[in-house]
């Protein structure tokens, strides 16, 4: 009877775990962790309102998370925050996330959606290097940019990377590279470039119109890591006759969304790009 009772109990437990309610509870618990990660701390009422449940349900979920050392109450016992159990779980994740691997499916999907070439670039020394690419169906003979070093001042990706790095790092790079003219549209005035980068930093969007190559236009958005620092740039590019400013404007929302999706896979929990300096180091290739 003992074994039979255990078997019945086990089956019942499995049904409960597989039930829609069990999945919903897991989803709500994860939502609580994301709220606390984003806000720092929150009370039962705040949590309940955000995940759309009664206060008693929110309290039970928080109590279960607290029992696992995933959340804890502050000194005043009124607010909850993430606890050190989170570090135990996070320690199982490799210290260096492969951005190229994390972005591959998103880059390929965006290229198929926009039918333009999509690249992901990071900073290497004083260049931008492309670590991931997906080409459009119309780009049969287009250049393979993966591994290619491109000047930061003349590319949309480079402008994103320059815009969000510290002023000291940016000045050091520009002192070394200068602003060589690559086409008649390349920005060669440092003041003009800095003014453009200020706008890029504010908007989170950069363009390069025939600045690297005649007949080639591109637009880019930032990619962030778990701290919110900009560690990469996602760009779309195409021939100027097709990928003009009207087309760039039409694709901006999709490009931004893809950049946020990659950022989320890198651990970023935000939903709106913060302003100010943010590039703290090189991304993982």
PDB file of C-alpha atoms in Angstrom:
ATOM      1  CA  UNK A   1       0.000   0.000   0.000  1.00  0.00           C
ATOM      2  CA  UNK A   2       2.856   2.303   0.803  1.00  0.00           C
ATOM      3  CA  UNK A   3       4.339   2.063  -2.723  1.00  0.00           C
ATOM      4  CA  UNK A   4       0.902   2.387  -4.297  1.00  0.00           C
ATOM      5  CA  UNK A   5       0.158   5.488  -2.251  1.00  0.00           C
ATOM      6  CA  UNK A   6       3.483   7.015  -3.279  1.00  0.00           C
ATOM      7  CA  UNK A   7       2.750   6.269  -6.934  1.00  0.00           C
ATOM      8  CA  UNK A   8      -0.693   7.875  -6.708  1.00  0.00           C
ATOM      9  CA  UNK A   9       0.790  10.899  -4.926  1.00  0.00           C
ATOM     10  CA  UNK A  10       3.510  11.169  -7.578  1.00  0.00           C
ATOM     11  CA  UNK A  11       0.982  11.092 -10.413  1.00  0.00           C
ATOM     12  CA  UNK A  12      -1.117  13.728  -8.674  1.00  0.00           C
ATOM     13  CA  UNK A  13       1.919  15.936  -8.200  1.00  0.00           C
ATOM     14  CA  UNK A  14       2.835  15.593 -11.872  1.00  0.00           C
ATOM     15  CA  UNK A  15      -0.705  16.513 -12.955  1.00  0.00           C
ATOM     16  CA  UNK A  16      -0.568  19.598 -10.727  1.00  0.00           C
ATOM     17  CA  UNK A  17       2.791  20.647 -12.157  1.00  0.00           C
ATOM     18  CA  UNK A  18       1.559  20.109 -15.721  1.00  0.00           C
ATOM     19  CA  UNK A  19      -1.767  21.871 -15.168  1.00  0.00           C
ATOM     20  CA  UNK A  20      -2.426  25.320 -16.649  1.00  0.00           C
ATOM     21  CA  UNK A  21      -2.574  26.673 -13.094  1.00  0.00           C
ATOM     22  CA  UNK A  22       0.899  25.297 -12.345  1.00  0.00           C
ATOM     23  CA  UNK A  23       2.355  26.881 -15.462  1.00  0.00           C
ATOM     24  CA  UNK A  24       0.588  30.133 -14.628  1.00  0.00           C
ATOM     25  CA  UNK A  25       2.076  30.149 -11.135  1.00  0.00           C
ATOM     26  CA  UNK A  26       5.565  29.645 -12.580  1.00  0.00           C
ATOM     27  CA  UNK A  27       4.979  32.481 -15.033  1.00  0.00           C
ATOM     28  CA  UNK A  28       3.800  34.765 -12.227  1.00  0.00           C
ATOM     29  CA  UNK A  29       6.763  33.865 -10.028  1.00  0.00           C
ATOM     30  CA  UNK A  30       9.156  34.699 -12.858  1.00  0.00           C
ATOM     31  CA  UNK A  31       7.281  37.953 -13.365  1.00  0.00           C
ATOM     32  CA  UNK A  32       7.854  38.825  -9.714  1.00  0.00           C
ATOM     33  CA  UNK A  33      11.584  38.220 -10.047  1.00  0.00           C
ATOM     34  CA  UNK A  34      11.687  40.463 -13.126  1.00  0.00           C
ATOM     35  CA  UNK A  35       9.764  43.205 -11.294  1.00  0.00           C
ATOM     36  CA  UNK A  36      12.197  43.126  -8.369  1.00  0.00           C
ATOM     37  CA  UNK A  37      15.184  43.063 -10.724  1.00  0.00           C
ATOM     38  CA  UNK A  38      13.855  46.128 -12.500  1.00  0.00           C
ATOM     39  CA  UNK A  39      12.548  48.129  -9.525  1.00  0.00           C
ATOM     40  CA  UNK A  40      15.008  47.076  -6.825  1.00  0.00           C
ATOM     41  CA  UNK A  41      12.237  46.425  -4.331  1.00  0.00           C
ATOM     42  CA  UNK A  42       8.433  46.305  -4.241  1.00  0.00           C
ATOM     43  CA  UNK A  43       5.612  45.646  -1.804  1.00  0.00           C
ATOM     44  CA  UNK A  44       2.914  42.995  -2.032  1.00  0.00           C
ATOM     45  CA  UNK A  45       0.348  45.465  -3.364  1.00  0.00           C
ATOM     46  CA  UNK A  46       2.689  46.711  -6.097  1.00  0.00           C
ATOM     47  CA  UNK A  47       3.531  43.158  -7.140  1.00  0.00           C
ATOM     48  CA  UNK A  48      -0.112  42.097  -7.138  1.00  0.00           C
ATOM     49  CA  UNK A  49      -1.145  45.056  -9.292  1.00  0.00           C
ATOM     50  CA  UNK A  50       1.603  44.509 -11.832  1.00  0.00           C
ATOM     51  CA  UNK A  51       1.075  40.771 -12.343  1.00  0.00           C
ATOM     52  CA  UNK A  52      -2.702  41.137 -12.089  1.00  0.00           C
ATOM     53  CA  UNK A  53      -3.527  38.935  -9.088  1.00  0.00           C
ATOM     54  CA  UNK A  54      -5.118  39.301  -5.651  1.00  0.00           C
ATOM     55  CA  UNK A  55      -2.813  40.383  -2.834  1.00  0.00           C
ATOM     56  CA  UNK A  56      -3.174  36.993  -1.145  1.00  0.00           C
ATOM     57  CA  UNK A  57      -1.914  35.253  -4.301  1.00  0.00           C
ATOM     58  CA  UNK A  58       1.020  37.635  -4.592  1.00  0.00           C
ATOM     59  CA  UNK A  59       1.839  37.043  -0.924  1.00  0.00           C
ATOM     60  CA  UNK A  60       1.843  33.236  -1.388  1.00  0.00           C
ATOM     61  CA  UNK A  61       4.125  33.512  -4.418  1.00  0.00           C
ATOM     62  CA  UNK A  62       6.507  35.817  -2.591  1.00  0.00           C
ATOM     63  CA  UNK A  63       6.525  33.474   0.407  1.00  0.00           C
ATOM     64  CA  UNK A  64       7.444  30.531  -1.837  1.00  0.00           C
ATOM     65  CA  UNK A  65      10.266  32.525  -3.432  1.00  0.00           C
ATOM     66  CA  UNK A  66      11.436  33.665   0.003  1.00  0.00           C
ATOM     67  CA  UNK A  67      11.562  30.063   1.199  1.00  0.00           C
ATOM     68  CA  UNK A  68      13.949  29.307  -1.692  1.00  0.00           C
ATOM     69  CA  UNK A  69      16.112  32.350  -0.800  1.00  0.00           C
ATOM     70  CA  UNK A  70      15.268  33.975  -4.129  1.00  0.00           C
ATOM     71  CA  UNK A  71      13.641  37.014  -2.498  1.00  0.00           C
ATOM     72  CA  UNK A  72      13.865  38.559   0.948  1.00  0.00           C
ATOM     73  CA  UNK A  73      12.125  41.279   2.911  1.00  0.00           C
ATOM     74  CA  UNK A  74      13.842  44.494   3.834  1.00  0.00           C
ATOM     75  CA  UNK A  75      14.407  45.687   7.375  1.00  0.00           C
ATOM     76  CA  UNK A  76      10.964  47.301   7.565  1.00  0.00           C
ATOM     77  CA  UNK A  77       9.324  44.021   6.406  1.00  0.00           C
ATOM     78  CA  UNK A  78       7.211  46.020   3.971  1.00  0.00           C
ATOM     79  CA  UNK A  79       9.172  45.582   0.758  1.00  0.00           C
ATOM     80  CA  UNK A  80      10.653  42.581  -1.028  1.00  0.00           C
ATOM     81  CA  UNK A  81      13.903  42.477  -2.968  1.00  0.00           C
ATOM     82  CA  UNK A  82      16.009  39.854  -4.719  1.00  0.00           C
ATOM     83  CA  UNK A  83      18.040  37.635  -2.392  1.00  0.00           C
ATOM     84  CA  UNK A  84      21.376  35.878  -2.678  1.00  0.00           C
ATOM     85  CA  UNK A  85      19.774  32.685  -3.965  1.00  0.00           C
ATOM     86  CA  UNK A  86      19.669  34.436  -7.324  1.00  0.00           C
ATOM     87  CA  UNK A  87      23.469  34.490  -7.352  1.00  0.00           C
ATOM     88  CA  UNK A  88      23.518  30.731  -6.829  1.00  0.00           C
ATOM     89  CA  UNK A  89      21.506  30.299 -10.011  1.00  0.00           C
ATOM     90  CA  UNK A  90      23.377  32.975 -11.951  1.00  0.00           C
ATOM     91  CA  UNK A  91      26.728  31.379 -11.158  1.00  0.00           C
ATOM     92  CA  UNK A  92      25.760  28.474 -13.396  1.00  0.00           C
ATOM     93  CA  UNK A  93      25.730  30.804 -16.408  1.00  0.00           C
ATOM     94  CA  UNK A  94      29.060  31.270 -18.256  1.00  0.00           C
ATOM     95  CA  UNK A  95      30.693  34.571 -17.418  1.00  0.00           C
ATOM     96  CA  UNK A  96      31.027  35.550 -21.035  1.00  0.00           C
ATOM     97  CA  UNK A  97      27.897  35.275 -23.159  1.00  0.00           C
ATOM     98  CA  UNK A  98      28.515  34.714 -26.853  1.00  0.00           C
ATOM     99  CA  UNK A  99      26.693  37.645 -28.429  1.00  0.00           C
ATOM    100  CA  UNK A 100      27.083  36.294 -31.949  1.00  0.00           C
ATOM    101  CA  UNK A 101      25.423  33.030 -30.979  1.00  0.00           C
ATOM    102  CA  UNK A 102      22.697  34.713 -28.947  1.00  0.00           C
ATOM    103  CA  UNK A 103      21.814  37.025 -31.833  1.00  0.00           C
ATOM    104  CA  UNK A 104      21.918  34.613 -34.770  1.00  0.00           C
ATOM    105  CA  UNK A 105      18.232  33.685 -34.958  1.00  0.00           C
ATOM    106  CA  UNK A 106      17.121  37.288 -34.435  1.00  0.00           C
ATOM    107  CA  UNK A 107      19.515  38.612 -37.081  1.00  0.00           C
ATOM    108  CA  UNK A 108      18.369  36.003 -39.598  1.00  0.00           C
ATOM    109  CA  UNK A 109      14.691  36.679 -38.882  1.00  0.00           C
ATOM    110  CA  UNK A 110      15.167  40.442 -39.300  1.00  0.00           C
ATOM    111  CA  UNK A 111      16.994  39.985 -42.603  1.00  0.00           C
ATOM    112  CA  UNK A 112      14.128  37.856 -43.884  1.00  0.00           C
ATOM    113  CA  UNK A 113      11.561  40.355 -42.615  1.00  0.00           C
ATOM    114  CA  UNK A 114      13.215  43.489 -44.042  1.00  0.00           C
ATOM    115  CA  UNK A 115      14.899  41.788 -47.005  1.00  0.00           C
ATOM    116  CA  UNK A 116      18.025  43.818 -46.248  1.00  0.00           C
ATOM    117  CA  UNK A 117      21.464  42.810 -44.981  1.00  0.00           C
ATOM    118  CA  UNK A 118      21.692  42.774 -41.176  1.00  0.00           C
ATOM    119  CA  UNK A 119      24.949  42.964 -39.203  1.00  0.00           C
ATOM    120  CA  UNK A 120      25.910  42.894 -35.538  1.00  0.00           C
ATOM    121  CA  UNK A 121      29.106  44.776 -34.684  1.00  0.00           C
ATOM    122  CA  UNK A 122      31.248  45.325 -31.590  1.00  0.00           C
ATOM    123  CA  UNK A 123      34.307  47.474 -30.808  1.00  0.00           C
ATOM    124  CA  UNK A 124      37.760  46.013 -31.348  1.00  0.00           C
ATOM    125  CA  UNK A 125      40.587  48.434 -30.571  1.00  0.00           C
ATOM    126  CA  UNK A 126      39.627  51.470 -32.678  1.00  0.00           C
ATOM    127  CA  UNK A 127      37.408  49.743 -35.244  1.00  0.00           C
ATOM    128  CA  UNK A 128      33.980  48.183 -35.446  1.00  0.00           C
ATOM    129  CA  UNK A 129      34.085  44.482 -36.284  1.00  0.00           C
ATOM    130  CA  UNK A 130      31.061  42.561 -37.524  1.00  0.00           C
ATOM    131  CA  UNK A 131      30.495  39.334 -35.617  1.00  0.00           C
ATOM    132  CA  UNK A 132      27.178  38.248 -37.130  1.00  0.00           C
ATOM    133  CA  UNK A 133      25.497  38.762 -40.487  1.00  0.00           C
ATOM    134  CA  UNK A 134      22.445  37.684 -42.443  1.00  0.00           C
ATOM    135  CA  UNK A 135      22.042  38.776 -46.041  1.00  0.00           C
ATOM    136  CA  UNK A 136      18.894  39.727 -47.896  1.00  0.00           C
ATOM    137  CA  UNK A 137      17.625  37.624 -50.779  1.00  0.00           C
ATOM    138  CA  UNK A 138      18.506  40.500 -53.103  1.00  0.00           C
ATOM    139  CA  UNK A 139      22.104  40.630 -51.868  1.00  0.00           C
ATOM    140  CA  UNK A 140      23.476  37.622 -53.746  1.00  0.00           C
ATOM    141  CA  UNK A 141      26.702  39.405 -54.620  1.00  0.00           C
ATOM    142  CA  UNK A 142      26.957  41.588 -51.512  1.00  0.00           C
ATOM    143  CA  UNK A 143      30.084  41.631 -49.397  1.00  0.00           C
ATOM    144  CA  UNK A 144      30.475  39.305 -46.448  1.00  0.00           C
ATOM    145  CA  UNK A 145      31.171  41.711 -43.584  1.00  0.00           C
ATOM    146  CA  UNK A 146      31.746  39.124 -40.839  1.00  0.00           C
ATOM    147  CA  UNK A 147      35.185  39.670 -39.328  1.00  0.00           C
ATOM    148  CA  UNK A 148      35.705  42.867 -41.313  1.00  0.00           C
ATOM    149  CA  UNK A 149      37.101  45.904 -39.492  1.00  0.00           C
ATOM    150  CA  UNK A 150      35.291  49.112 -40.414  1.00  0.00           C
ATOM    151  CA  UNK A 151      35.976  52.714 -39.342  1.00  0.00           C
ATOM    152  CA  UNK A 152      33.783  53.876 -36.513  1.00  0.00           C
ATOM    153  CA  UNK A 153      33.139  57.393 -37.806  1.00  0.00           C
ATOM    154  CA  UNK A 154      31.824  56.338 -41.227  1.00  0.00           C
ATOM    155  CA  UNK A 155      29.391  53.552 -40.325  1.00  0.00           C
ATOM    156  CA  UNK A 156      26.036  53.520 -38.548  1.00  0.00           C
ATOM    157  CA  UNK A 157      27.233  50.763 -36.188  1.00  0.00           C
ATOM    158  CA  UNK A 158      30.404  52.687 -35.455  1.00  0.00           C
ATOM    159  CA  UNK A 159      28.454  55.814 -34.602  1.00  0.00           C
ATOM    160  CA  UNK A 160      26.337  53.865 -32.112  1.00  0.00           C
ATOM    161  CA  UNK A 161      29.458  52.423 -30.491  1.00  0.00           C
ATOM    162  CA  UNK A 162      31.194  55.813 -30.393  1.00  0.00           C
ATOM    163  CA  UNK A 163      28.127  57.600 -29.056  1.00  0.00           C
ATOM    164  CA  UNK A 164      27.757  55.442 -25.954  1.00  0.00           C
ATOM    165  CA  UNK A 165      31.380  54.957 -24.929  1.00  0.00           C
ATOM    166  CA  UNK A 166      33.023  57.231 -22.376  1.00  0.00           C
ATOM    167  CA  UNK A 167      34.279  60.593 -23.588  1.00  0.00           C
ATOM    168  CA  UNK A 168      37.832  59.539 -22.692  1.00  0.00           C
ATOM    169  CA  UNK A 169      37.651  56.351 -24.759  1.00  0.00           C
ATOM    170  CA  UNK A 170      36.009  58.175 -27.652  1.00  0.00           C
ATOM    171  CA  UNK A 171      38.639  60.926 -27.670  1.00  0.00           C
ATOM    172  CA  UNK A 172      41.445  58.357 -27.492  1.00  0.00           C
ATOM    173  CA  UNK A 173      40.085  56.497 -30.513  1.00  0.00           C
ATOM    174  CA  UNK A 174      39.507  59.632 -32.579  1.00  0.00           C
ATOM    175  CA  UNK A 175      42.989  60.899 -31.715  1.00  0.00           C
ATOM    176  CA  UNK A 176      44.467  57.654 -33.075  1.00  0.00           C
ATOM    177  CA  UNK A 177      42.341  57.250 -36.180  1.00  0.00           C
ATOM    178  CA  UNK A 178      41.484  60.775 -37.200  1.00  0.00           C
ATOM    179  CA  UNK A 179      38.532  61.146 -39.550  1.00  0.00           C
ATOM    180  CA  UNK A 180      39.759  60.010 -42.979  1.00  0.00           C
ATOM    181  CA  UNK A 181      37.553  60.772 -45.954  1.00  0.00           C
ATOM    182  CA  UNK A 182      36.253  57.570 -47.579  1.00  0.00           C
ATOM    183  CA  UNK A 183      33.629  59.156 -49.834  1.00  0.00           C
ATOM    184  CA  UNK A 184      32.495  62.702 -50.473  1.00  0.00           C
ATOM    185  CA  UNK A 185      29.805  62.155 -47.801  1.00  0.00           C
ATOM    186  CA  UNK A 186      32.134  61.055 -44.978  1.00  0.00           C
ATOM    187  CA  UNK A 187      32.124  63.361 -41.957  1.00  0.00           C
ATOM    188  CA  UNK A 188      35.665  64.677 -41.526  1.00  0.00           C
ATOM    189  CA  UNK A 189      34.964  67.447 -39.003  1.00  0.00           C
ATOM    190  CA  UNK A 190      35.410  66.306 -35.429  1.00  0.00           C
ATOM    191  CA  UNK A 191      32.997  68.906 -34.107  1.00  0.00           C
ATOM    192  CA  UNK A 192      30.347  67.881 -36.630  1.00  0.00           C
ATOM    193  CA  UNK A 193      30.823  64.224 -35.685  1.00  0.00           C
ATOM    194  CA  UNK A 194      30.549  64.939 -31.951  1.00  0.00           C
ATOM    195  CA  UNK A 195      27.345  66.901 -32.539  1.00  0.00           C
ATOM    196  CA  UNK A 196      25.931  63.986 -34.522  1.00  0.00           C
ATOM    197  CA  UNK A 197      26.954  61.507 -31.824  1.00  0.00           C
ATOM    198  CA  UNK A 198      25.128  63.599 -29.210  1.00  0.00           C
ATOM    199  CA  UNK A 199      21.950  63.198 -31.262  1.00  0.00           C
ATOM    200  CA  UNK A 200      22.603  59.467 -31.682  1.00  0.00           C
ATOM    201  CA  UNK A 201      23.042  59.077 -27.934  1.00  0.00           C
ATOM    202  CA  UNK A 202      19.746  60.879 -27.350  1.00  0.00           C
ATOM    203  CA  UNK A 203      17.733  58.982 -29.979  1.00  0.00           C
ATOM    204  CA  UNK A 204      19.406  55.563 -29.874  1.00  0.00           C
ATOM    205  CA  UNK A 205      19.488  55.525 -33.674  1.00  0.00           C
ATOM    206  CA  UNK A 206      22.254  56.216 -36.194  1.00  0.00           C
ATOM    207  CA  UNK A 207      22.504  56.393 -39.967  1.00  0.00           C
ATOM    208  CA  UNK A 208      25.355  56.418 -42.469  1.00  0.00           C
ATOM    209  CA  UNK A 209      24.389  57.636 -45.921  1.00  0.00           C
ATOM    210  CA  UNK A 210      27.070  56.711 -48.480  1.00  0.00           C
ATOM    211  CA  UNK A 211      29.755  57.544 -45.911  1.00  0.00           C
ATOM    212  CA  UNK A 212      31.672  54.265 -46.055  1.00  0.00           C
ATOM    213  CA  UNK A 213      30.991  53.367 -49.682  1.00  0.00           C
ATOM    214  CA  UNK A 214      29.285  55.281 -52.453  1.00  0.00           C
ATOM    215  CA  UNK A 215      25.846  53.812 -53.024  1.00  0.00           C
ATOM    216  CA  UNK A 216      25.598  52.109 -49.599  1.00  0.00           C
ATOM    217  CA  UNK A 217      23.293  53.299 -46.800  1.00  0.00           C
ATOM    218  CA  UNK A 218      22.871  51.862 -43.315  1.00  0.00           C
ATOM    219  CA  UNK A 219      21.059  52.412 -40.022  1.00  0.00           C
ATOM    220  CA  UNK A 220      21.865  51.021 -36.569  1.00  0.00           C
ATOM    221  CA  UNK A 221      20.589  50.693 -33.000  1.00  0.00           C
ATOM    222  CA  UNK A 222      22.365  49.772 -29.750  1.00  0.00           C
ATOM    223  CA  UNK A 223      22.620  46.331 -28.149  1.00  0.00           C
ATOM    224  CA  UNK A 224      22.983  46.272 -24.357  1.00  0.00           C
ATOM    225  CA  UNK A 225      24.253  43.803 -21.784  1.00  0.00           C
ATOM    226  CA  UNK A 226      22.751  42.948 -18.395  1.00  0.00           C
ATOM    227  CA  UNK A 227      23.990  46.223 -16.892  1.00  0.00           C
ATOM    228  CA  UNK A 228      22.443  48.363 -19.636  1.00  0.00           C
ATOM    229  CA  UNK A 229      25.844  49.191 -21.138  1.00  0.00           C
ATOM    230  CA  UNK A 230      25.971  49.367 -24.931  1.00  0.00           C
ATOM    231  CA  UNK A 231      28.212  46.505 -26.058  1.00  0.00           C
ATOM    232  CA  UNK A 232      27.180  46.154 -29.689  1.00  0.00           C
ATOM    233  CA  UNK A 233      25.293  47.690 -32.582  1.00  0.00           C
ATOM    234  CA  UNK A 234      22.697  46.077 -34.833  1.00  0.00           C
ATOM    235  CA  UNK A 235      22.505  47.508 -38.326  1.00  0.00           C
ATOM    236  CA  UNK A 236      20.536  47.160 -41.539  1.00  0.00           C
ATOM    237  CA  UNK A 237      22.146  48.159 -44.823  1.00  0.00           C
ATOM    238  CA  UNK A 238      21.334  48.241 -48.493  1.00  0.00           C
ATOM    239  CA  UNK A 239      21.897  50.094 -51.756  1.00  0.00           C
ATOM    240  CA  UNK A 240      21.129  53.787 -51.536  1.00  0.00           C
ATOM    241  CA  UNK A 241      18.608  53.664 -54.379  1.00  0.00           C
ATOM    242  CA  UNK A 242      16.475  51.236 -52.350  1.00  0.00           C
ATOM    243  CA  UNK A 243      17.483  51.771 -48.722  1.00  0.00           C
ATOM    244  CA  UNK A 244      16.855  55.525 -48.734  1.00  0.00           C
ATOM    245  CA  UNK A 245      15.698  57.667 -45.815  1.00  0.00           C
ATOM    246  CA  UNK A 246      12.052  56.830 -46.429  1.00  0.00           C
ATOM    247  CA  UNK A 247      12.853  53.103 -46.313  1.00  0.00           C
ATOM    248  CA  UNK A 248      15.132  53.589 -43.289  1.00  0.00           C
ATOM    249  CA  UNK A 249      12.320  55.350 -41.403  1.00  0.00           C
ATOM    250  CA  UNK A 250       9.925  52.536 -42.282  1.00  0.00           C
ATOM    251  CA  UNK A 251      12.297  49.893 -40.883  1.00  0.00           C
ATOM    252  CA  UNK A 252      13.364  51.779 -37.743  1.00  0.00           C
ATOM    253  CA  UNK A 253      10.759  50.249 -35.408  1.00  0.00           C
ATOM    254  CA  UNK A 254      11.607  46.688 -36.483  1.00  0.00           C
ATOM    255  CA  UNK A 255      15.327  47.356 -36.120  1.00  0.00           C
ATOM    256  CA  UNK A 256      14.831  48.782 -32.632  1.00  0.00           C
ATOM    257  CA  UNK A 257      12.704  45.813 -31.579  1.00  0.00           C
ATOM    258  CA  UNK A 258      15.329  43.342 -32.814  1.00  0.00           C
ATOM    259  CA  UNK A 259      18.031  45.263 -30.939  1.00  0.00           C
ATOM    260  CA  UNK A 260      15.980  45.048 -27.748  1.00  0.00           C
ATOM    261  CA  UNK A 261      15.396  41.315 -28.254  1.00  0.00           C
ATOM    262  CA  UNK A 262      19.140  40.680 -28.535  1.00  0.00           C
ATOM    263  CA  UNK A 263      19.712  42.899 -25.495  1.00  0.00           C
ATOM    264  CA  UNK A 264      17.201  40.857 -23.507  1.00  0.00           C
ATOM    265  CA  UNK A 265      19.051  37.680 -24.464  1.00  0.00           C
ATOM    266  CA  UNK A 266      22.180  39.351 -23.117  1.00  0.00           C
ATOM    267  CA  UNK A 267      20.404  39.877 -19.784  1.00  0.00           C
ATOM    268  CA  UNK A 268      19.053  43.413 -20.147  1.00  0.00           C
ATOM    269  CA  UNK A 269      15.645  43.879 -18.490  1.00  0.00           C
ATOM    270  CA  UNK A 270      14.924  47.421 -19.659  1.00  0.00           C
ATOM    271  CA  UNK A 271      12.426  48.522 -22.264  1.00  0.00           C
ATOM    272  CA  UNK A 272      13.689  51.997 -23.100  1.00  0.00           C
ATOM    273  CA  UNK A 273      17.239  53.019 -23.897  1.00  0.00           C
ATOM    274  CA  UNK A 274      18.782  55.188 -21.173  1.00  0.00           C
ATOM    275  CA  UNK A 275      20.757  58.222 -22.215  1.00  0.00           C
ATOM    276  CA  UNK A 276      24.346  59.046 -21.373  1.00  0.00           C
ATOM    277  CA  UNK A 277      27.595  57.139 -21.651  1.00  0.00           C
ATOM    278  CA  UNK A 278      27.262  53.397 -21.414  1.00  0.00           C
ATOM    279  CA  UNK A 279      29.920  51.428 -23.287  1.00  0.00           C
ATOM    280  CA  UNK A 280      32.031  49.776 -20.612  1.00  0.00           C
ATOM    281  CA  UNK A 281      34.040  47.299 -22.601  1.00  0.00           C
ATOM    282  CA  UNK A 282      34.282  44.949 -25.538  1.00  0.00           C
ATOM    283  CA  UNK A 283      31.565  42.442 -26.232  1.00  0.00           C
ATOM    284  CA  UNK A 284      32.208  38.735 -26.427  1.00  0.00           C
ATOM    285  CA  UNK A 285      32.704  37.307 -29.865  1.00  0.00           C
TER     286      UNK A 285
END
